[in-house]
Tab-separated table of C-alpha atoms and ligand atoms in Angstrom:
chain	number	residue	atom	x	y	z
A	23	UNK	CA	125.449	109.473	102.757
A	24	UNK	CA	124.651	111.213	99.526
A	25	UNK	CA	122.516	114.325	99.639
A	26	UNK	CA	122.150	114.193	95.839
A	27	UNK	CA	119.224	112.157	94.504
A	28	UNK	CA	118.118	111.151	91.036
A	29	UNK	CA	115.182	108.992	90.013
A	30	UNK	CA	115.410	105.759	87.973
A	31	UNK	CA	114.404	107.423	84.709
A	32	UNK	CA	116.828	110.317	85.247
A	33	UNK	CA	114.002	112.817	84.795
A	34	UNK	CA	114.133	114.284	88.312
A	35	UNK	CA	116.984	115.274	90.614
A	36	UNK	CA	117.256	117.071	93.940
A	37	UNK	CA	119.872	117.843	96.546
A	38	UNK	CA	118.884	117.509	100.202
A	39	UNK	CA	120.530	119.552	102.927
A	40	UNK	CA	120.936	116.408	105.017
A	41	UNK	CA	120.234	112.683	105.017
A	42	UNK	CA	119.176	110.570	107.974
A	43	UNK	CA	119.379	106.780	107.790
A	44	UNK	CA	117.444	105.519	110.828
A	45	UNK	CA	117.914	102.038	112.284
A	46	UNK	CA	115.354	102.358	115.079
A	47	UNK	CA	111.872	103.811	115.333
A	48	UNK	CA	113.153	106.366	117.875
A	49	UNK	CA	115.746	107.596	115.363
A	50	UNK	CA	113.040	107.918	112.729
A	51	UNK	CA	110.694	109.871	114.960
A	52	UNK	CA	113.391	112.106	116.450
A	53	UNK	CA	114.682	112.964	112.946
A	54	UNK	CA	111.180	114.066	111.943
A	55	UNK	CA	110.591	115.957	115.215
A	56	UNK	CA	113.914	117.790	114.998
A	57	UNK	CA	113.334	118.803	111.374
A	58	UNK	CA	109.817	120.027	112.165
A	59	UNK	CA	110.995	122.014	115.205
A	60	UNK	CA	113.649	123.675	113.042
A	61	UNK	CA	110.943	124.631	110.512
A	62	UNK	CA	112.395	122.306	107.862
A	63	UNK	CA	110.866	119.718	105.558
A	64	UNK	CA	111.278	115.924	105.427
A	65	UNK	CA	110.754	113.430	102.597
A	66	UNK	CA	111.203	109.679	102.834
A	67	UNK	CA	113.074	108.124	99.918
A	68	UNK	CA	111.929	104.851	98.386
A	69	UNK	CA	113.838	103.241	95.507
A	70	UNK	CA	113.455	106.318	93.284
A	71	UNK	CA	111.242	104.519	90.769
A	72	UNK	CA	108.658	107.285	90.482
A	73	UNK	CA	108.894	109.247	87.255
A	74	UNK	CA	107.652	112.376	89.038
A	75	UNK	CA	109.435	114.414	91.717
A	76	UNK	CA	107.074	113.040	94.371
A	77	UNK	CA	110.002	111.708	96.436
A	78	UNK	CA	112.303	114.718	95.985
A	79	UNK	CA	113.739	115.996	99.280
A	80	UNK	CA	115.088	119.537	99.332
A	81	UNK	CA	115.789	119.643	103.055
A	82	UNK	CA	116.033	116.421	105.133
A	83	UNK	CA	115.888	113.129	103.198
A	84	UNK	CA	115.072	109.950	105.099
A	85	UNK	CA	116.959	107.033	103.607
A	86	UNK	CA	115.233	103.839	104.740
A	87	UNK	CA	117.747	101.312	103.398
A	88	UNK	CA	118.524	100.272	106.977
A	89	UNK	CA	114.850	100.137	107.885
A	90	UNK	CA	113.920	96.829	106.249
A	91	UNK	CA	112.766	93.287	106.951
A	92	UNK	CA	109.845	91.402	108.425
A	93	UNK	CA	108.806	92.445	111.943
A	94	UNK	CA	106.169	89.770	112.496
A	95	UNK	CA	104.277	87.157	110.523
A	96	UNK	CA	101.194	85.129	111.399
A	97	UNK	CA	100.813	82.215	109.023
A	98	UNK	CA	97.220	81.504	110.106
A	99	UNK	CA	95.851	84.958	109.407
A	100	UNK	CA	98.395	85.773	106.698
A	101	UNK	CA	99.124	89.129	108.367
A	102	UNK	CA	102.753	90.122	107.828
A	103	UNK	CA	104.274	93.343	109.157
A	104	UNK	CA	107.317	94.726	107.352
A	105	UNK	CA	109.481	97.807	107.768
A	106	UNK	CA	108.797	100.528	105.239
A	107	UNK	CA	112.114	100.390	103.372
A	108	UNK	CA	111.794	96.694	102.472
A	109	UNK	CA	111.900	96.261	98.707
A	110	UNK	CA	109.284	94.113	97.010
A	111	UNK	CA	112.080	91.745	95.958
A	112	UNK	CA	113.121	91.285	99.603
A	113	UNK	CA	109.474	91.014	100.644
A	114	UNK	CA	108.734	88.293	98.074
A	115	UNK	CA	111.807	86.322	99.186
A	116	UNK	CA	110.720	86.568	102.851
A	117	UNK	CA	107.161	85.557	101.977
A	118	UNK	CA	108.483	82.576	99.974
A	119	UNK	CA	110.263	81.361	103.108
A	120	UNK	CA	107.005	81.694	105.052
A	121	UNK	CA	104.919	79.912	102.376
A	122	UNK	CA	102.988	83.144	101.781
A	123	UNK	CA	102.488	85.518	98.853
A	124	UNK	CA	101.112	88.905	97.854
A	125	UNK	CA	97.758	88.582	96.100
A	126	UNK	CA	98.713	90.853	93.213
A	127	UNK	CA	101.830	92.775	92.181
A	128	UNK	CA	102.977	95.212	89.496
A	129	UNK	CA	105.536	94.677	86.736
A	130	UNK	CA	108.762	95.013	88.716
A	131	UNK	CA	109.924	94.329	92.253
A	132	UNK	CA	112.522	97.063	92.806
A	133	UNK	CA	110.236	99.455	94.694
A	134	UNK	CA	110.038	99.691	98.472
A	135	UNK	CA	106.748	98.608	100.004
A	136	UNK	CA	106.087	102.104	101.400
A	137	UNK	CA	107.009	103.835	98.134
A	138	UNK	CA	104.857	101.442	96.117
A	139	UNK	CA	101.684	101.867	98.141
A	140	UNK	CA	102.180	105.615	98.659
A	141	UNK	CA	101.747	106.358	94.929
A	142	UNK	CA	99.053	103.736	94.241
A	143	UNK	CA	101.181	101.095	92.507
A	144	UNK	CA	99.017	98.419	90.917
A	145	UNK	CA	99.138	95.322	88.742
A	146	UNK	CA	96.263	93.981	86.693
A	147	UNK	CA	93.126	91.920	87.317
A	148	UNK	CA	89.467	92.917	87.164
A	149	UNK	CA	88.755	91.300	90.547
A	150	UNK	CA	91.873	92.662	92.254
A	151	UNK	CA	92.763	96.047	93.690
A	152	UNK	CA	96.120	97.840	93.699
A	153	UNK	CA	98.826	97.026	96.231
A	154	UNK	CA	97.438	99.440	98.837
A	155	UNK	CA	94.256	97.335	99.031
A	156	UNK	CA	96.400	94.527	100.466
A	157	UNK	CA	97.368	96.706	103.435
A	158	UNK	CA	95.686	95.814	106.740
A	159	UNK	CA	97.372	98.423	108.963
A	160	UNK	CA	100.038	101.117	108.933
A	161	UNK	CA	102.305	102.553	111.575
A	162	UNK	CA	103.166	106.187	110.885
A	163	UNK	CA	105.440	108.845	112.314
A	164	UNK	CA	103.503	112.113	112.232
A	165	UNK	CA	104.897	115.629	111.823
A	166	UNK	CA	105.272	116.141	115.589
A	167	UNK	CA	107.340	112.959	115.838
A	168	UNK	CA	104.552	110.980	117.490
A	169	UNK	CA	103.881	107.416	116.380
A	170	UNK	CA	100.376	106.263	115.478
A	171	UNK	CA	98.748	103.232	113.922
A	172	UNK	CA	95.717	103.007	111.677
A	173	UNK	CA	93.572	100.258	110.208
A	174	UNK	CA	89.942	99.758	109.185
A	175	UNK	CA	89.043	99.779	112.919
A	176	UNK	CA	91.580	102.221	114.339
A	177	UNK	CA	91.603	105.775	112.938
A	178	UNK	CA	89.717	104.583	109.815
A	179	UNK	CA	89.826	108.004	108.129
A	180	UNK	CA	93.608	108.127	108.419
A	181	UNK	CA	93.718	104.575	107.072
A	182	UNK	CA	91.537	105.535	104.082
A	183	UNK	CA	93.904	108.409	103.325
A	184	UNK	CA	97.360	107.145	104.251
A	185	UNK	CA	97.424	103.923	102.239
A	186	UNK	CA	97.907	106.070	99.116
A	187	UNK	CA	99.256	109.061	101.009
A	188	UNK	CA	102.034	110.401	98.705
A	189	UNK	CA	104.165	110.754	101.830
A	190	UNK	CA	102.062	113.814	102.695
A	191	UNK	CA	100.553	112.676	106.002
A	192	UNK	CA	103.501	111.098	107.769
A	193	UNK	CA	106.417	108.729	107.367
A	194	UNK	CA	105.264	105.128	107.212
A	195	UNK	CA	107.383	103.068	109.584
A	196	UNK	CA	105.727	99.675	109.122
A	197	UNK	CA	103.157	98.183	106.769
A	198	UNK	CA	100.985	95.232	107.780
A	199	UNK	CA	99.999	93.244	104.711
A	200	UNK	CA	97.188	90.782	104.204
A	201	UNK	CA	98.990	87.945	102.424
A	202	UNK	CA	97.773	84.525	101.336
A	203	UNK	CA	99.250	81.032	101.005
A	204	UNK	CA	101.788	80.962	98.188
A	205	UNK	CA	100.389	79.992	94.803
A	206	UNK	CA	101.493	79.211	91.276
A	207	UNK	CA	100.489	81.295	88.267
A	208	UNK	CA	100.247	79.992	84.742
A	209	UNK	CA	101.314	82.577	82.167
A	210	UNK	CA	100.147	82.601	78.577
A	211	UNK	CA	101.607	85.267	76.356
A	212	UNK	CA	100.868	85.598	72.654
A	213	UNK	CA	100.423	88.084	69.826
A	214	UNK	CA	96.803	88.614	68.752
A	215	UNK	CA	95.189	91.027	66.300
A	216	UNK	CA	94.363	94.176	68.253
A	217	UNK	CA	90.796	94.263	66.872
A	218	UNK	CA	90.117	90.820	68.321
A	219	UNK	CA	91.636	91.762	71.681
A	220	UNK	CA	89.420	94.830	71.932
A	221	UNK	CA	86.305	92.945	70.848
A	222	UNK	CA	86.872	90.312	73.549
A	223	UNK	CA	88.128	92.678	76.238
A	224	UNK	CA	85.316	92.240	78.760
A	225	UNK	CA	85.405	88.471	78.359
A	226	UNK	CA	89.180	88.382	78.754
A	227	UNK	CA	88.982	90.491	81.912
A	228	UNK	CA	86.199	88.342	83.337
A	229	UNK	CA	87.671	84.928	82.555
A	230	UNK	CA	91.307	85.536	83.533
A	231	UNK	CA	92.659	86.401	86.956
A	232	UNK	CA	95.176	88.851	85.501
A	233	UNK	CA	94.704	90.046	81.924
A	234	UNK	CA	96.714	92.760	80.190
A	235	UNK	CA	97.958	93.663	76.744
A	236	UNK	CA	100.523	95.824	75.003
A	237	UNK	CA	99.455	97.978	72.079
A	238	UNK	CA	102.093	98.766	69.438
A	239	UNK	CA	101.078	102.096	67.877
A	240	UNK	CA	102.114	101.172	64.308
A	241	UNK	CA	101.388	97.449	64.287
A	242	UNK	CA	98.221	95.349	63.888
A	243	UNK	CA	99.097	93.013	66.721
A	244	UNK	CA	98.822	93.322	70.476
A	245	UNK	CA	100.791	91.196	72.912
A	246	UNK	CA	98.338	89.679	75.376
A	247	UNK	CA	99.248	88.288	78.796
A	248	UNK	CA	96.939	86.035	80.766
A	249	UNK	CA	98.082	84.960	84.231
A	250	UNK	CA	95.858	82.482	86.009
A	251	UNK	CA	96.085	80.776	89.365
A	252	UNK	CA	96.647	77.033	89.374
A	253	UNK	CA	95.147	74.772	92.031
A	254	UNK	CA	97.066	74.531	95.326
A	255	UNK	CA	99.780	71.893	95.178
A	256	UNK	CA	100.427	72.261	91.425
A	257	UNK	CA	104.143	72.079	90.631
A	258	UNK	CA	105.389	75.005	88.553
A	259	UNK	CA	106.779	74.509	85.019
A	260	UNK	CA	109.078	77.531	84.721
A	261	UNK	CA	110.914	78.522	81.558
A	262	UNK	CA	114.367	77.022	81.379
A	263	UNK	CA	117.210	79.279	82.524
A	264	UNK	CA	118.499	79.386	78.932
A	265	UNK	CA	115.115	80.460	77.544
A	266	UNK	CA	114.651	83.046	80.291
A	267	UNK	CA	118.082	84.452	79.477
A	268	UNK	CA	117.430	84.588	75.733
A	269	UNK	CA	113.866	85.952	75.904
A	270	UNK	CA	114.033	88.317	78.883
A	271	UNK	CA	117.680	89.400	78.943
A	272	UNK	CA	118.573	89.283	75.253
A	273	UNK	CA	115.296	89.902	73.402
A	274	UNK	CA	113.240	92.072	75.761
A	275	UNK	CA	116.129	94.055	77.167
A	276	UNK	CA	119.351	93.919	75.098
A	277	UNK	CA	117.840	93.560	71.596
A	278	UNK	CA	114.923	95.875	72.329
A	279	UNK	CA	117.375	98.425	73.774
A	280	UNK	CA	119.383	98.252	70.545
A	281	UNK	CA	116.243	98.807	68.446
A	282	UNK	CA	115.377	101.789	70.643
A	283	UNK	CA	118.828	103.329	70.164
A	284	UNK	CA	118.556	102.864	66.392
A	285	UNK	CA	115.106	104.495	66.437
A	286	UNK	CA	116.392	107.384	68.535
A	287	UNK	CA	119.254	107.962	66.077
A	288	UNK	CA	117.051	107.564	62.962
A	289	UNK	CA	113.456	108.573	63.829
A	290	UNK	CA	112.254	107.591	60.343
A	291	UNK	CA	112.892	103.957	61.301
A	292	UNK	CA	110.740	104.001	64.447
A	293	UNK	CA	107.438	102.989	62.831
A	294	UNK	CA	108.942	100.062	60.844
A	295	UNK	CA	110.958	98.967	63.904
A	296	UNK	CA	107.837	99.153	66.034
A	297	UNK	CA	105.984	96.994	63.489
A	298	UNK	CA	108.950	94.604	63.462
A	299	UNK	CA	108.919	94.296	67.279
A	300	UNK	CA	105.179	93.606	67.302
A	301	UNK	CA	105.375	90.995	64.505
A	302	UNK	CA	108.392	89.270	66.104
A	303	UNK	CA	106.463	88.600	69.304
A	304	UNK	CA	106.544	84.993	70.288
A	305	UNK	CA	104.078	82.803	72.114
A	306	UNK	CA	105.132	81.446	75.473
A	307	UNK	CA	103.468	79.521	78.215
A	308	UNK	CA	104.928	78.613	81.564
A	309	UNK	CA	104.045	78.548	85.233
A	310	UNK	CA	105.958	79.693	88.265
A	311	UNK	CA	105.674	80.946	91.824
A	312	UNK	CA	103.367	83.986	91.568
A	313	UNK	CA	105.881	86.801	92.085
A	314	UNK	CA	108.198	85.410	89.390
A	315	UNK	CA	105.340	85.651	86.908
A	316	UNK	CA	104.129	89.097	88.008
A	317	UNK	CA	107.524	90.821	88.028
A	318	UNK	CA	110.233	91.030	85.358
A	319	UNK	CA	113.426	93.074	84.943
A	320	UNK	CA	113.253	96.357	83.049
A	321	UNK	CA	116.724	97.400	81.931
A	322	UNK	CA	115.798	99.663	79.004
A	323	UNK	CA	115.189	103.142	80.450
A	324	UNK	CA	112.041	104.989	79.468
A	325	UNK	CA	109.727	107.782	80.535
A	326	UNK	CA	106.114	107.038	81.330
A	327	UNK	CA	102.692	108.503	81.948
A	328	UNK	CA	99.715	106.444	83.091
A	329	UNK	CA	96.054	107.244	83.636
A	330	UNK	CA	93.230	105.251	85.165
A	331	UNK	CA	89.977	105.678	83.250
A	332	UNK	CA	86.521	104.231	83.924
A	333	UNK	CA	86.657	100.689	82.520
A	334	UNK	CA	83.742	101.385	80.197
A	335	UNK	CA	85.664	104.276	78.587
A	336	UNK	CA	88.724	102.233	77.585
A	337	UNK	CA	87.489	101.465	74.044
A	338	UNK	CA	86.816	105.148	73.376
A	339	UNK	CA	90.239	106.218	74.684
A	340	UNK	CA	92.092	103.596	72.647
A	341	UNK	CA	90.147	104.403	69.483
A	342	UNK	CA	91.154	108.049	69.832
A	343	UNK	CA	94.807	107.173	70.465
A	344	UNK	CA	94.919	104.718	67.559
A	345	UNK	CA	93.632	107.420	65.241
A	346	UNK	CA	95.924	110.192	66.473
A	347	UNK	CA	99.206	108.675	67.688
A	348	UNK	CA	100.403	107.570	64.205
A	349	UNK	CA	100.005	111.208	63.075
A	350	UNK	CA	102.280	112.672	65.772
A	351	UNK	CA	105.328	114.566	64.508
A	352	UNK	CA	107.661	112.549	66.761
A	353	UNK	CA	107.315	108.775	66.461
A	354	UNK	CA	106.701	106.523	69.462
A	355	UNK	CA	109.148	103.710	70.148
A	356	UNK	CA	107.490	101.889	73.042
A	357	UNK	CA	104.175	100.018	73.188
A	358	UNK	CA	101.432	101.159	75.574
A	359	UNK	CA	100.434	98.812	78.404
A	360	UNK	CA	96.751	98.289	79.227
A	361	UNK	CA	95.699	96.824	82.561
A	362	UNK	CA	92.577	96.701	84.740
A	363	UNK	CA	91.747	96.859	88.458
A	364	UNK	CA	88.733	96.639	90.737
A	365	UNK	CA	87.244	99.675	92.456
A	366	UNK	CA	88.473	100.399	95.996
A	367	UNK	CA	87.765	102.757	98.893
A	368	UNK	CA	91.124	104.540	99.293
A	369	UNK	CA	90.655	108.293	98.949
A	370	UNK	CA	93.491	109.056	96.521
A	371	UNK	CA	93.575	105.681	94.818
A	372	UNK	CA	93.270	106.012	91.050
A	373	UNK	CA	90.617	103.270	91.268
A	374	UNK	CA	88.617	105.026	94.019
A	375	UNK	CA	84.993	103.889	93.678
A	376	UNK	CA	85.317	102.815	90.067
A	377	UNK	CA	86.354	99.728	88.160
A	378	UNK	CA	89.299	101.024	86.201
A	379	UNK	CA	91.340	100.449	83.088
A	380	UNK	CA	94.933	101.700	83.154
A	381	UNK	CA	96.669	102.946	80.040
A	382	UNK	CA	100.414	103.486	80.409
A	383	UNK	CA	102.298	105.253	77.606
A	384	UNK	CA	106.080	105.173	77.339
A	385	UNK	CA	108.872	106.645	75.279
A	386	UNK	CA	112.540	105.636	75.145
A	387	UNK	CA	114.746	107.992	77.196
A	388	UNK	CA	116.173	110.819	75.143
A	389	UNK	CA	113.402	110.738	72.533
A	390	UNK	CA	110.780	113.518	72.332
A	391	UNK	CA	107.666	112.635	74.318
A	392	UNK	CA	105.920	115.955	75.120
A	393	UNK	CA	103.475	115.989	72.190
A	394	UNK	CA	102.585	112.303	72.745
A	395	UNK	CA	102.058	112.671	76.495
A	396	UNK	CA	100.062	115.906	76.036
A	397	UNK	CA	97.784	114.166	73.541
A	398	UNK	CA	97.431	111.203	75.891
A	399	UNK	CA	96.580	113.413	78.867
A	400	UNK	CA	93.920	115.304	76.920
A	401	UNK	CA	92.311	112.077	75.666
A	402	UNK	CA	92.374	110.420	79.121
A	403	UNK	CA	91.288	113.670	80.796
A	404	UNK	CA	88.195	113.896	78.573
A	405	UNK	CA	86.795	110.778	80.287
A	406	UNK	CA	87.753	111.842	83.822
A	407	UNK	CA	91.095	109.995	83.862
A	408	UNK	CA	93.175	110.039	87.031
A	409	UNK	CA	96.977	110.116	86.634
A	410	UNK	CA	99.220	107.664	88.481
A	411	UNK	CA	100.847	109.705	91.280
A	412	UNK	CA	104.287	108.341	90.459
A	413	UNK	CA	104.158	108.800	86.682
A	414	UNK	CA	104.485	111.907	84.533
A	415	UNK	CA	101.458	114.165	84.303
A	416	UNK	CA	100.719	117.884	84.255
A	417	UNK	CA	97.659	118.142	86.515
A	418	UNK	CA	97.423	120.396	89.555
A	419	UNK	CA	95.237	120.467	92.659
A	420	UNK	CA	92.406	122.392	90.959
A	421	UNK	CA	91.911	119.673	88.312
A	422	UNK	CA	92.634	116.718	90.585
A	423	UNK	CA	90.015	117.953	93.073
A	424	UNK	CA	87.358	117.376	90.385
A	425	UNK	CA	88.574	113.838	89.728
A	426	UNK	CA	88.653	112.626	93.356
A	427	UNK	CA	85.430	112.793	95.421
A	428	UNK	CA	87.414	112.720	98.716
A	429	UNK	CA	90.182	115.088	97.609
A	430	UNK	CA	89.133	117.848	100.027
A	431	UNK	CA	88.930	115.369	102.896
A	432	UNK	CA	92.512	114.342	102.181
A	433	UNK	CA	93.655	117.971	102.067
A	434	UNK	CA	91.811	118.747	105.323
A	435	UNK	CA	93.412	115.761	107.064
A	436	UNK	CA	96.803	116.870	105.793
A	437	UNK	CA	96.211	120.384	107.177
A	438	UNK	CA	95.250	118.901	110.548
A	439	UNK	CA	98.181	116.449	110.774
A	440	UNK	CA	100.859	118.582	109.162
A	441	UNK	CA	99.859	122.236	109.496
A	442	UNK	CA	103.395	123.524	108.912
A	443	UNK	CA	103.972	121.477	105.761
A	444	UNK	CA	106.835	119.439	107.220
A	445	UNK	CA	106.253	116.712	104.624
A	446	UNK	CA	105.728	119.017	101.658
A	447	UNK	CA	107.806	119.425	98.522
A	448	UNK	CA	107.136	121.245	95.226
A	449	UNK	CA	105.355	118.234	93.659
A	450	UNK	CA	102.937	118.000	96.591
A	451	UNK	CA	102.416	121.771	96.503
A	452	UNK	CA	101.328	121.358	92.894
A	453	UNK	CA	99.086	118.300	93.199
A	454	UNK	CA	97.608	118.921	96.670
A	455	UNK	CA	98.038	122.684	97.065
A	456	UNK	CA	100.396	124.386	99.503
A	457	UNK	CA	100.232	122.666	102.894
A	458	UNK	CA	98.798	125.652	104.749
A	459	UNK	CA	95.995	126.219	102.181
A	460	UNK	CA	92.679	124.957	103.531
A	461	UNK	CA	90.248	123.527	100.911
B	525	LIG	C1	110.522	100.304	85.526
B	525	LIG	C2	109.323	100.727	86.343
B	525	LIG	C3	108.220	99.863	86.413
B	525	LIG	C4	107.088	100.252	87.137
B	525	LIG	N1	106.010	99.406	87.170
B	525	LIG	C5	104.878	99.805	87.791
B	525	LIG	C6	103.715	98.970	87.786
B	525	LIG	O1	103.722	97.862	87.255
B	525	LIG	N2	102.588	99.459	88.378
B	525	LIG	C7	102.542	100.702	88.954
B	525	LIG	O2	101.489	101.104	89.428
B	525	LIG	N3	103.642	101.473	89.020
B	525	LIG	C8	104.793	101.062	88.457
B	525	LIG	N4	105.905	101.854	88.513
B	525	LIG	C9	105.857	103.065	89.353
B	525	LIG	C10	106.350	102.765	90.773
B	525	LIG	O3	105.773	101.590	91.292
B	525	LIG	C11	105.962	103.902	91.732
B	525	LIG	O4	106.383	105.127	91.226
B	525	LIG	C12	106.481	103.680	93.157
B	525	LIG	O5	106.069	104.746	93.964
B	525	LIG	C13	107.987	103.602	93.234
B	525	LIG	O6	108.358	103.129	94.511
B	525	LIG	P1	109.729	103.587	95.162
B	525	LIG	O7	110.037	102.708	96.320
B	525	LIG	O8	110.758	103.728	94.118
B	525	LIG	O9	109.306	105.017	95.755
B	525	LIG	P2	109.833	106.463	95.393
B	525	LIG	O10	109.543	106.739	93.972
B	525	LIG	O11	111.200	106.642	95.887
B	525	LIG	O12	108.833	107.315	96.310
B	525	LIG	C14	107.450	107.345	96.008
B	525	LIG	C15	106.717	108.091	97.124
B	525	LIG	O13	106.679	107.296	98.289
B	525	LIG	C16	107.080	108.080	99.386
B	525	LIG	N5	107.638	107.224	100.412
B	525	LIG	C17	108.655	106.352	100.320
B	525	LIG	N6	108.850	105.791	101.513
B	525	LIG	C18	107.936	106.304	102.359
B	525	LIG	C19	107.635	106.116	103.732
B	525	LIG	N7	108.330	105.270	104.492
B	525	LIG	N8	106.614	106.824	104.265
B	525	LIG	C20	105.907	107.698	103.529
B	525	LIG	N9	106.159	107.912	102.234
B	525	LIG	C21	107.157	107.223	101.664
B	525	LIG	C22	108.090	109.040	98.805
B	525	LIG	O14	108.314	110.164	99.640
B	525	LIG	C23	107.357	109.397	97.534
B	525	LIG	O15	106.352	110.327	97.828
B	525	LIG	C24	107.062	101.501	87.822
B	525	LIG	C25	108.182	102.343	87.770
B	525	LIG	C26	109.305	101.957	87.048
B	525	LIG	C27	110.497	102.877	86.995
């Protein structure tokens, strides 16, 4: 088992002193207990899709690739319990077999369920929360090796904290999800003038189940995506295999990757190439089983930062970025993605107690991004933006405390459950403070 770890984007790496790959709950809890008794630290690994070092293990790494699959499923209530290392792809396949589905998902399905919820992974939809809002209960291994469960009725404070827990409170062993009968989504994707998209933003969010758009910094057009539920029993009309191959594999991955490499080699071409990509956008409409519409493959590697801002502040943030991004010294190859989510009650959720708009900025790997991301962080920070826990940002505990009303409650619970900092790593020390520091 490899002690060396690297994240998907290649921006973070760490070497653990040991790796445990549990197959049983007892192995999971005894690995944690032994590490804690030896004064060491433990981090669970997901699929490595966070852009930050949140998952980095410098002592014991828990590899959960053998800790997967559905434990129980109740088709009447829709409650499905899965082991923490199950990837979303595996989860969706299992749910398909059961005639069930996740209510909302993000852009890809490579993450593990525990990794996804732990950093606040979300999709889009003004009436829908992030993935952690679909969690009904968690089973956790705490720092002393004991096993506990939490839900809205059982240890509700732990439940409010641990659903987006950054791996700081314990190792999640199982996640119980509130699923629903499987459904078909109709997707409509088309280029539209950015001005019109912004003018109709509230209406688009209100009249579509899942609305989002991509903003190309040098182009006049945005790519809008509207995904809407079709009535139960509707047969899907998916894209043909040939069209999927051409549009997703060739155009969105292979051809776009080639454009990115050209732009990286000749930065002067980035703005015209960016305009070309935005004007070459095509319209497409299809319907499919929900998870096949929510998630696509991302083969072109990039770096990313994302902030949640109050929904009402989105126009102001975008206006500022539109004015300043084209003047950056280093051009930007990738479009920004704009999504929305409903307010929730999870302490460290980026949408805690506020309807949110998410702005995600990207740059092709190997191209300069610092100036762009710094500008983005200052613009989003000016309206109280909260950074995605799994995406690049520069904030520390002192600033984050001001952005999260229940931040100190989370830190206090962490101090109570993990006084020795068994689950800490340098990223958590930065964003939450050192484990032993009381608020
Ligand atoms: C191409 C790409 C697309 C993405 N799309 C989206 C998107 O659409 N929406 C969005 O919000 N985010 C998105 N992300 C970010 C991604 O969803 C998150 O960073 C997520 O945390 C990654 O999950 P993972 O399984 O790879 O976890 P990792 O990155 O490996 O780990 C994340 C955290 O979870 C912890 N963890 C893992 N397992 C456990 C466990 N059993 N118990 C306790 N803690 C645990 C880790 O210790 C770490 O703290 C994307 C990332 C990439 C690279």
